[in-house]
XYZ file of N, CA and C in Angstrom:
426
model
N -14.771 39.044 8.591
C -14.791 40.227 7.737
C -13.523 40.243 6.895
N -13.662 40.499 5.571
C -12.458 40.525 4.730
C -11.556 41.681 5.088
N -10.282 41.534 4.750
C -9.350 42.623 4.999
C -9.694 43.805 4.102
N -9.199 44.997 4.466
C -9.421 46.185 3.641
C -8.866 45.985 2.235
N -7.713 45.301 2.131
C -7.114 45.066 0.817
C -8.030 44.213 -0.055
N -8.628 43.166 0.513
C -9.523 42.309 -0.257
C -10.754 43.090 -0.702
N -11.299 43.911 0.175
C -12.468 44.713 -0.169
C -12.111 45.716 -1.257
N -10.930 46.285 -1.182
C -10.475 47.243 -2.192
C -10.380 46.566 -3.554
N -9.892 45.340 -3.592
C -9.806 44.594 -4.850
C -11.199 44.344 -5.420
N -12.191 44.096 -4.572
C -13.566 43.927 -5.043
C -14.003 45.154 -5.832
N -13.652 46.330 -5.355
C -14.042 47.570 -6.024
C -13.382 47.660 -7.396
N -12.096 47.375 -7.467
C -11.391 47.423 -8.755
C -11.979 46.413 -9.743
N -12.248 45.212 -9.270
C -12.853 44.195 -10.138
C -14.225 44.657 -10.617
N -15.008 45.244 -9.712
C -16.334 45.740 -10.064
C -16.230 46.783 -11.175
N -15.333 47.753 -11.022
C -15.179 48.814 -12.022
C -14.691 48.238 -13.350
N -13.744 47.316 -13.317
C -13.263 46.679 -14.554
C -14.405 45.974 -15.284
N -15.183 45.193 -14.539
C -16.287 44.447 -15.136
C -17.388 45.388 -15.631
N -17.645 46.447 -14.887
C -18.654 47.420 -15.294
C -18.219 48.122 -16.593
N -16.947 48.464 -16.691
C -16.425 49.077 -17.911
C -16.607 48.181 -19.116
N -16.370 46.874 -18.957
C -16.560 45.927 -20.061
C -18.029 45.885 -20.482
N -18.930 45.914 -19.513
C -20.359 45.901 -19.824
C -20.756 47.189 -20.549
N -20.207 48.329 -20.109
C -20.519 49.600 -20.759
C -20.082 49.588 -22.220
N -18.870 49.104 -22.474
C -18.346 49.059 -23.839
C -19.197 48.125 -24.700
N -19.657 47.026 -24.111
C -20.485 46.083 -24.849
C -21.849 46.642 -25.208
N -22.320 47.631 -24.451
C -23.610 48.249 -24.741
C -24.808 47.362 -24.469
N -24.608 46.282 -23.742
C -25.699 45.357 -23.421
C -26.432 45.869 -22.181
N -27.635 46.400 -22.403
C -28.410 46.987 -21.309
C -28.671 46.021 -20.166
N -28.912 44.745 -20.488
C -29.159 43.756 -19.432
C -27.913 43.551 -18.576
N -26.751 43.452 -19.236
C -25.504 43.255 -18.493
C -25.208 44.468 -17.615
N -25.443 45.653 -18.152
C -25.198 46.874 -17.378
C -26.145 46.947 -16.190
N -27.409 46.625 -16.416
C -28.410 46.686 -15.347
C -28.067 45.743 -14.198
N -27.339 44.663 -14.488
C -26.938 43.726 -13.429
C -26.021 44.363 -12.392
N -25.384 45.477 -12.724
C -24.492 46.168 -11.790
C -25.249 47.133 -10.878
N -26.515 47.356 -11.156
C -27.326 48.325 -10.431
C -28.304 47.639 -9.486
N -28.660 48.349 -8.434
C -29.751 47.951 -7.557
C -30.710 49.129 -7.523
N -31.975 48.858 -7.404
C -32.965 49.932 -7.354
C -33.720 49.865 -6.033
N -34.143 50.988 -5.535
C -34.034 52.310 -6.146
C -32.590 52.822 -6.110
N -32.303 53.665 -7.103
C -30.985 54.288 -7.207
C -31.189 55.748 -7.580
N -30.106 56.493 -7.537
C -30.175 57.924 -7.809
C -29.001 58.320 -8.698
N -29.291 59.148 -9.712
C -28.256 59.689 -10.585
C -28.317 61.205 -10.472
N -27.180 61.818 -10.112
C -27.115 63.264 -9.908
C -26.094 63.835 -10.892
N -26.520 64.849 -11.642
C -25.623 65.491 -12.594
C -26.046 66.925 -12.811
N -25.299 67.623 -13.673
C -25.591 69.038 -13.879
C -26.955 69.259 -14.516
N -27.465 68.260 -15.226
C -28.770 68.380 -15.875
C -29.925 68.130 -14.909
N -29.630 67.594 -13.723
C -30.690 67.340 -12.757
C -30.453 66.067 -11.973
N -31.508 65.624 -11.320
C -31.470 64.429 -10.487
C -32.512 63.456 -11.027
N -32.094 62.208 -11.191
C -32.991 61.183 -11.716
C -33.096 60.062 -10.683
N -34.320 59.784 -10.272
C -34.579 58.629 -9.423
C -34.786 57.427 -10.347
N -34.042 56.387 -10.114
C -34.133 55.181 -10.929
C -34.876 54.139 -10.107
N -36.100 53.866 -10.533
C -36.963 52.967 -9.771
C -37.053 51.570 -10.347
N -36.545 51.393 -11.561
C -36.736 50.134 -12.259
C -35.500 49.837 -13.105
N -35.078 48.584 -13.122
C -33.893 48.210 -13.901
C -34.109 48.427 -15.396
N -35.363 48.455 -15.862
C -35.627 48.744 -17.273
C -35.178 50.154 -17.639
N -35.242 51.080 -16.684
C -34.758 52.440 -16.928
C -33.252 52.422 -17.185
N -32.533 51.612 -16.421
C -31.084 51.481 -16.611
C -30.811 50.911 -17.999
N -31.510 49.848 -18.356
C -31.325 49.220 -19.675
C -31.532 50.232 -20.793
N -32.639 50.956 -20.730
C -32.977 51.908 -21.786
C -31.971 53.032 -21.923
N -31.553 53.584 -20.787
C -30.606 54.692 -20.833
C -29.290 54.255 -21.462
N -28.738 53.145 -20.999
C -27.409 52.760 -21.465
C -27.416 52.212 -22.892
N -28.530 51.660 -23.347
C -28.609 51.226 -24.744
C -28.486 52.438 -25.666
N -29.182 53.523 -25.350
C -29.104 54.718 -26.199
C -27.768 55.436 -26.022
N -27.218 55.449 -24.816
C -25.935 56.119 -24.579
C -24.809 55.429 -25.343
N -24.793 54.097 -25.351
C -23.733 53.370 -26.050
C -23.756 53.694 -27.543
N -24.952 53.763 -28.119
C -25.068 54.094 -29.545
C -24.559 55.510 -29.816
N -24.851 56.432 -28.914
C -24.411 57.821 -29.086
C -22.881 57.911 -29.028
N -22.260 57.218 -28.083
C -20.795 57.231 -27.994
C -20.169 56.648 -29.258
N -20.703 55.526 -29.736
C -20.159 54.910 -30.956
C -20.296 55.854 -32.150
N -21.401 56.599 -32.210
C -21.608 57.547 -33.312
C -20.523 58.622 -33.347
N -19.918 58.909 -32.206
C -18.850 59.906 -32.130
C -17.462 59.269 -32.117
N -17.384 57.991 -32.459
C -16.101 57.325 -32.582
C -15.522 56.806 -31.282
N -16.303 56.829 -30.210
C -15.840 56.303 -28.925
C -16.193 54.817 -28.896
N -15.174 53.972 -28.871
C -15.406 52.528 -28.947
C -14.951 51.753 -27.721
N -14.265 52.428 -26.812
C -13.751 51.723 -25.632
C -13.624 52.719 -24.485
N -13.428 52.183 -23.305
C -13.197 53.018 -22.132
C -12.200 52.323 -21.221
N -11.590 53.110 -20.384
C -10.670 52.571 -19.383
C -10.992 53.266 -18.074
N -11.496 52.511 -17.114
C -11.865 53.077 -15.822
C -10.691 53.099 -14.860
N -10.301 54.290 -14.459
C -9.210 54.461 -13.490
C -9.819 54.855 -12.152
N -9.645 54.005 -11.148
C -10.142 54.309 -9.812
C -9.244 55.385 -9.207
N -9.849 56.522 -8.847
C -9.112 57.656 -8.308
C -9.097 57.623 -6.786
N -10.276 57.459 -6.199
C -10.406 57.479 -4.738
C -11.423 56.426 -4.318
N -11.121 55.703 -3.259
C -12.071 54.767 -2.646
C -12.224 55.172 -1.186
N -13.473 55.371 -0.782
C -13.752 55.719 0.611
C -14.726 54.701 1.174
N -14.256 53.951 2.158
C -15.116 52.963 2.802
C -16.024 53.690 3.788
N -17.333 53.493 3.626
C -18.320 54.134 4.490
C -18.778 53.173 5.582
N -18.668 51.911 5.348
C -19.052 50.878 6.309
C -18.697 49.534 5.724
N -19.168 48.456 6.366
C -18.804 47.135 5.865
C -19.583 46.748 4.605
N -20.641 47.512 4.259
C -21.416 47.206 3.043
C -21.438 48.362 2.031
N -20.892 49.506 2.392
C -20.992 50.682 1.529
C -19.603 51.262 1.268
N -19.371 51.616 0.001
C -18.112 52.233 -0.396
C -18.433 53.289 -1.453
N -17.700 54.388 -1.408
C -17.787 55.403 -2.463
C -16.504 55.314 -3.273
N -16.652 55.408 -4.585
C -15.489 55.299 -5.454
C -15.604 56.327 -6.575
N -14.539 57.111 -6.740
C -14.471 58.062 -7.848
C -13.684 57.409 -8.966
N -14.249 57.467 -10.179
C -13.654 56.807 -11.335
C -13.522 57.804 -12.474
N -12.375 57.771 -13.130
C -12.178 58.538 -14.364
C -12.271 57.547 -15.511
N -13.245 57.777 -16.395
C -13.470 56.919 -17.546
C -12.887 57.593 -18.792
N -11.764 57.088 -19.287
C -11.189 57.607 -20.529
C -12.076 57.171 -21.689
N -12.372 58.115 -22.610
C -13.131 57.802 -23.832
C -12.111 57.522 -24.923
N -12.077 56.281 -25.417
C -11.060 55.855 -26.366
C -11.657 55.570 -27.732
N -10.909 55.955 -28.784
C -11.364 55.640 -30.140
C -10.820 54.261 -30.537
N -11.108 53.853 -31.762
C -10.722 52.517 -32.228
C -9.214 52.287 -32.229
N -8.431 53.372 -32.281
C -6.967 53.253 -32.242
C -6.414 53.325 -30.825
N -7.305 53.433 -29.831
C -6.873 53.514 -28.439
C -6.482 54.904 -27.994
N -6.756 55.914 -28.831
C -6.447 57.299 -28.468
C -7.539 57.861 -27.564
N -7.119 58.577 -26.537
C -8.088 59.197 -25.641
C -8.690 60.425 -26.311
N -10.017 60.486 -26.335
C -10.726 61.600 -26.961
C -11.498 62.423 -25.937
N -11.210 62.216 -24.680
C -11.884 62.909 -23.592
C -12.042 61.938 -22.439
N -12.683 62.404 -21.385
C -12.895 61.535 -20.224
C -14.095 62.030 -19.443
N -14.677 61.121 -18.714
C -15.755 61.440 -17.790
C -15.325 60.982 -16.405
N -15.822 61.656 -15.402
C -15.606 61.220 -14.024
C -16.962 61.000 -13.392
N -17.033 59.981 -12.582
C -18.247 59.700 -11.827
C -17.851 59.241 -10.441
N -18.669 59.610 -9.470
C -18.508 59.093 -8.121
C -19.683 58.167 -7.859
N -19.372 56.932 -7.527
C -20.383 55.904 -7.309
C -20.495 55.590 -5.820
N -21.710 55.438 -5.360
C -21.943 54.844 -4.046
C -22.358 53.406 -4.319
N -21.533 52.477 -3.868
C -21.779 51.055 -4.059
C -22.165 50.444 -2.720
N -23.124 49.533 -2.779
C -23.569 48.850 -1.564
C -23.610 47.355 -1.839
N -23.064 46.579 -0.920
C -23.140 45.124 -1.061
C -24.566 44.682 -0.744
N -25.130 43.879 -1.652
C -26.479 43.366 -1.420
C -26.413 42.208 -0.422
N -27.535 41.569 -0.188
C -27.591 40.495 0.813
C -26.752 39.284 0.425
N -26.419 39.167 -0.864
C -25.553 38.072 -1.320
C -24.081 38.488 -1.335
N -23.794 39.727 -0.930
C -22.415 40.207 -0.873
C -21.898 40.797 -2.174
N -22.779 41.008 -3.160
C -22.376 41.583 -4.441
C -22.496 43.103 -4.399
N -21.453 43.795 -4.864
C -21.524 45.242 -4.965
C -22.534 45.636 -6.040
N -23.324 46.658 -5.749
C -24.300 47.186 -6.701
C -24.274 48.711 -6.618
N -24.527 49.356 -7.750
C -24.588 50.814 -7.788
C -25.900 51.269 -7.176
N -25.798 52.189 -6.206
C -26.999 52.778 -5.601
C -27.111 54.264 -5.891
N -25.973 54.919 -6.180
C -26.007 56.335 -6.523
C -24.800 56.666 -7.390
N -25.026 57.579 -8.363
C -23.950 58.073 -9.215
C -24.026 59.587 -9.233
N -22.883 60.223 -9.029
C -22.764 61.665 -9.225
C -21.849 61.859 -10.428
N -22.392 62.492 -11.477
C -21.619 62.730 -12.696
C -20.878 64.045 -12.589
N -19.598 64.022 -12.927
C -18.756 65.213 -12.957
C -18.714 65.727 -14.395
N -18.269 66.952 -14.628
C -18.179 67.457 -16.005
C -17.245 66.610 -16.868
N -17.588 66.509 -18.149
C -16.773 65.769 -19.112
C -15.519 66.578 -19.416
N -14.379 65.877 -19.535
C -13.107 66.501 -19.907
C -12.908 66.305 -21.404
N -13.006 67.373 -22.177
C -12.816 67.272 -23.622
C -13.891 66.403 -24.260
N -13.545 65.713 -25.320
C -14.494 64.847 -26.012
C -15.433 65.653 -26.890
N -16.264 64.960 -27.662
C -17.204 65.635 -28.539
C -18.152 66.528 -27.731
N -18.430 67.742 -28.185
C -19.307 68.658 -27.437
C -20.666 68.043 -27.114
N -21.180 67.205 -27.990
C -22.496 66.596 -27.779
C -22.521 65.664 -26.572
N -21.366 65.166 -26.169
C -21.301 64.252 -25.034
C -21.046 64.980 -23.716
N -20.807 66.262 -23.766
C -20.454 67.002 -22.549
C -21.643 67.258 -21.639
N -22.837 66.984 -22.081
C -24.002 67.178 -21.239
C -24.254 66.019 -20.306
N -23.484 64.911 -20.446
C -23.713 63.711 -19.637
C -23.033 63.822 -18.303
């Protein structure tokens, strides 16, 4: 079994790589971070994600919406990591919304439940969305 430090680094690497995929807006790349079935919980409701095509579709439209408001990059800051077992970890992340000049225009927080699949790869199984901090009003519903 890997040390706690090694497992913790896996989480940071996962979040860094996921952030790059989000900025790229490539639905296929983003979907690779997810396992289904999955669950998304937010103030607008609860969404059961049964198919990776749902992940692709959602993030393709979300990336376009962020770009329309001048958000071109993000920086994921891991706030809290809670190990639930040898295959499950919860991680709270603050995603800074950055414009083309690198200025923060708001932030989102999400708590992810990640589970290692049978090949040992972390995958998103559940996301709880927290309220958006600042940013364009149109993005505050996410």
